[in-house]
Amino acid sequence: MKKTLTVVALGLAVVALSSPAVMAQEQWTVSLCEYTKADDKNRIRKLLSDNKVNVRKIYDNVQCNKESLIKFAMRSDAYEVGSFFVKQMPAKALTAEGLEAWATANGMGDSPLINDIKARIGQD
């Protein structure tokens, strides 16, 4: 009985310790999406800096409305933030994501971010 209580208590301690971190991460992601939609590059830079996070490391794991950060910025007409994300990402990752084809297929082929993406991957 004592062993079972110890295991349960230990399990609850792990859940209690991990829950605030998960909640903080969710709030952080929501803030990132909100700042992207508002095209607020300064707040995004501060958020990344305060949390000691690099865009390259989180880019594949963060989605806003089930889209990558650059796609979400393009849909939100957030040129400043989208341009910031494009500059932070390696050209190889931008090419692999197929942003130009996606933009054309979704009616955003004339977005100014497409020019930034082309310049970053060397097609310009």
mmCIF file of C-alpha atoms in Angstrom:
data_model
loop_
_atom_site.group_PDB
_atom_site.id
_atom_site.type_symbol
_atom_site.label_atom_id
_atom_site.label_comp_id
_atom_site.label_asym_id
_atom_site.label_seq_id
_atom_site.Cartn_x
_atom_site.Cartn_y
_atom_site.Cartn_z
ATOM 1 C CA MET A 1 0.000 0.000 0.000
ATOM 2 C CA LYS A 2 2.775 2.386 0.925
ATOM 3 C CA LYS A 3 4.584 1.694 -2.361
ATOM 4 C CA THR A 4 1.397 2.427 -4.351
ATOM 5 C CA LEU A 5 0.890 5.749 -2.575
ATOM 6 C CA THR A 6 4.484 6.729 -3.281
ATOM 7 C CA VAL A 7 4.099 5.955 -6.995
ATOM 8 C CA VAL A 8 0.801 7.875 -7.176
ATOM 9 C CA ALA A 9 2.289 10.831 -5.303
ATOM 10 C CA LEU A 10 5.320 10.820 -7.559
ATOM 11 C CA GLY A 11 3.098 10.679 -10.641
ATOM 12 C CA LEU A 12 1.022 13.606 -9.376
ATOM 13 C CA ALA A 13 4.181 15.595 -8.665
ATOM 14 C CA VAL A 14 5.369 15.063 -12.233
ATOM 15 C CA VAL A 15 1.982 16.180 -13.607
ATOM 16 C CA ALA A 16 1.930 19.184 -11.286
ATOM 17 C CA LEU A 17 5.424 20.222 -12.320
ATOM 18 C CA SER A 18 4.859 19.755 -16.038
ATOM 19 C CA SER A 19 1.442 21.406 -16.294
ATOM 20 C CA PRO A 20 2.612 25.014 -15.764
ATOM 21 C CA ALA A 21 5.340 24.506 -18.360
ATOM 22 C CA VAL A 22 2.837 23.148 -20.872
ATOM 23 C CA MET A 23 0.428 25.990 -20.132
ATOM 24 C CA ALA A 24 3.238 28.537 -20.470
ATOM 25 C CA GLN A 25 4.251 27.027 -23.802
ATOM 26 C CA GLU A 26 0.672 27.150 -25.060
ATOM 27 C CA GLN A 27 0.360 30.804 -24.003
ATOM 28 C CA TRP A 28 3.685 31.586 -25.632
ATOM 29 C CA THR A 29 2.502 30.005 -28.901
ATOM 30 C CA VAL A 30 -0.804 31.876 -28.784
ATOM 31 C CA SER A 31 1.088 35.134 -28.263
ATOM 32 C CA LEU A 32 3.354 34.353 -31.197
ATOM 33 C CA CYS A 33 0.326 33.815 -33.439
ATOM 34 C CA GLU A 34 -1.408 36.967 -32.180
ATOM 35 C CA TYR A 35 1.685 39.102 -32.759
ATOM 36 C CA THR A 36 2.093 37.590 -36.209
ATOM 37 C CA LYS A 37 -1.482 38.416 -37.146
ATOM 38 C CA ALA A 38 -1.003 41.964 -35.846
ATOM 39 C CA ASP A 39 2.241 42.259 -37.869
ATOM 40 C CA ASP A 40 4.101 43.309 -34.723
ATOM 41 C CA LYS A 41 7.722 42.365 -35.363
ATOM 42 C CA ASN A 42 9.015 44.144 -32.257
ATOM 43 C CA ARG A 43 6.809 42.123 -29.912
ATOM 44 C CA ILE A 44 7.780 38.902 -31.666
ATOM 45 C CA ARG A 45 11.465 39.716 -31.323
ATOM 46 C CA LYS A 46 10.944 40.488 -27.624
ATOM 47 C CA LEU A 47 8.951 37.285 -27.090
ATOM 48 C CA LEU A 48 11.660 35.211 -28.747
ATOM 49 C CA SER A 49 14.413 37.005 -26.853
ATOM 50 C CA ASP A 50 12.696 36.776 -23.458
ATOM 51 C CA ASN A 51 12.183 33.045 -23.919
ATOM 52 C CA LYS A 52 15.652 32.511 -25.419
ATOM 53 C CA VAL A 53 14.155 30.884 -28.500
ATOM 54 C CA ASN A 54 15.445 30.819 -32.042
ATOM 55 C CA VAL A 55 12.895 30.863 -34.901
ATOM 56 C CA ARG A 56 14.749 28.051 -36.681
ATOM 57 C CA LYS A 57 14.332 25.743 -33.704
ATOM 58 C CA ILE A 58 10.601 26.260 -33.224
ATOM 59 C CA TYR A 59 9.440 26.881 -36.799
ATOM 60 C CA ASP A 60 8.487 23.275 -37.576
ATOM 61 C CA ASN A 61 6.621 22.814 -34.285
ATOM 62 C CA VAL A 62 4.578 26.012 -34.126
ATOM 63 C CA GLN A 63 1.452 26.431 -36.199
ATOM 64 C CA CYS A 64 -1.167 29.132 -36.290
ATOM 65 C CA ASN A 65 -4.559 28.013 -37.599
ATOM 66 C CA LYS A 66 -2.872 24.788 -38.770
ATOM 67 C CA GLU A 67 -0.407 26.695 -40.974
ATOM 68 C CA SER A 68 3.288 27.456 -40.688
ATOM 69 C CA LEU A 69 4.291 30.863 -39.371
ATOM 70 C CA ILE A 70 5.165 32.184 -42.842
ATOM 71 C CA LYS A 71 1.934 30.910 -44.406
ATOM 72 C CA PHE A 72 -0.047 32.429 -41.533
ATOM 73 C CA ALA A 73 1.781 35.740 -41.953
ATOM 74 C CA MET A 74 1.047 35.686 -45.676
ATOM 75 C CA ARG A 75 -2.653 34.990 -45.061
ATOM 76 C CA SER A 76 -2.758 37.767 -42.446
ATOM 77 C CA ASP A 77 -1.018 40.317 -44.718
ATOM 78 C CA ALA A 78 1.687 40.585 -42.069
ATOM 79 C CA TYR A 79 4.571 41.560 -44.312
ATOM 80 C CA GLU A 80 7.015 42.801 -41.623
ATOM 81 C CA VAL A 81 6.683 39.672 -39.501
ATOM 82 C CA GLY A 82 6.641 37.361 -42.508
ATOM 83 C CA SER A 83 9.792 38.977 -43.840
ATOM 84 C CA PHE A 84 11.423 38.548 -40.433
ATOM 85 C CA PHE A 85 10.575 34.831 -40.427
ATOM 86 C CA VAL A 86 11.865 34.409 -43.992
ATOM 87 C CA LYS A 87 15.178 36.036 -43.061
ATOM 88 C CA GLN A 88 15.540 33.765 -40.017
ATOM 89 C CA MET A 89 14.990 30.520 -41.899
ATOM 90 C CA PRO A 90 17.565 28.676 -43.996
ATOM 91 C CA ALA A 91 16.923 28.727 -47.742
ATOM 92 C CA LYS A 92 16.776 24.928 -47.774
ATOM 93 C CA ALA A 93 13.838 24.906 -45.343
ATOM 94 C CA LEU A 94 11.962 27.522 -47.361
ATOM 95 C CA THR A 95 12.458 25.515 -50.539
ATOM 96 C CA ALA A 96 11.307 22.298 -48.858
ATOM 97 C CA GLU A 97 8.111 23.955 -47.626
ATOM 98 C CA GLY A 98 7.083 24.928 -51.159
ATOM 99 C CA LEU A 99 5.825 28.366 -50.171
ATOM 100 C CA GLU A 100 5.684 29.783 -53.693
ATOM 101 C CA ALA A 101 3.499 26.948 -54.993
ATOM 102 C CA TRP A 102 1.301 27.144 -51.883
ATOM 103 C CA ALA A 103 0.855 30.903 -52.291
ATOM 104 C CA THR A 104 -0.064 30.565 -55.953
ATOM 105 C CA ALA A 105 -2.550 27.773 -55.219
ATOM 106 C CA ASN A 106 -4.185 29.863 -52.479
ATOM 107 C CA GLY A 107 -4.458 33.117 -54.413
ATOM 108 C CA MET A 108 -1.516 34.811 -52.724
ATOM 109 C CA GLY A 109 1.000 34.575 -55.533
ATOM 110 C CA ASP A 110 1.326 38.359 -55.627
ATOM 111 C CA SER A 111 2.205 38.657 -51.931
ATOM 112 C CA PRO A 112 5.332 40.747 -51.329
ATOM 113 C CA LEU A 113 6.638 37.900 -49.181
ATOM 114 C CA ILE A 114 7.044 35.777 -52.316
ATOM 115 C CA ASN A 115 9.732 38.198 -53.507
ATOM 116 C CA ASP A 116 11.509 37.899 -50.146
ATOM 117 C CA ILE A 117 11.310 34.107 -50.303
ATOM 118 C CA LYS A 118 12.671 34.046 -53.861
ATOM 119 C CA ALA A 119 15.529 36.357 -52.862
ATOM 120 C CA ARG A 120 16.324 34.171 -49.830
ATOM 121 C CA ILE A 121 16.432 30.946 -51.834
ATOM 122 C CA GLY A 122 18.355 32.575 -54.669
ATOM 123 C CA GLN A 123 15.732 32.600 -57.413
ATOM 124 C CA ASP A 124 15.620 36.358 -57.728
#
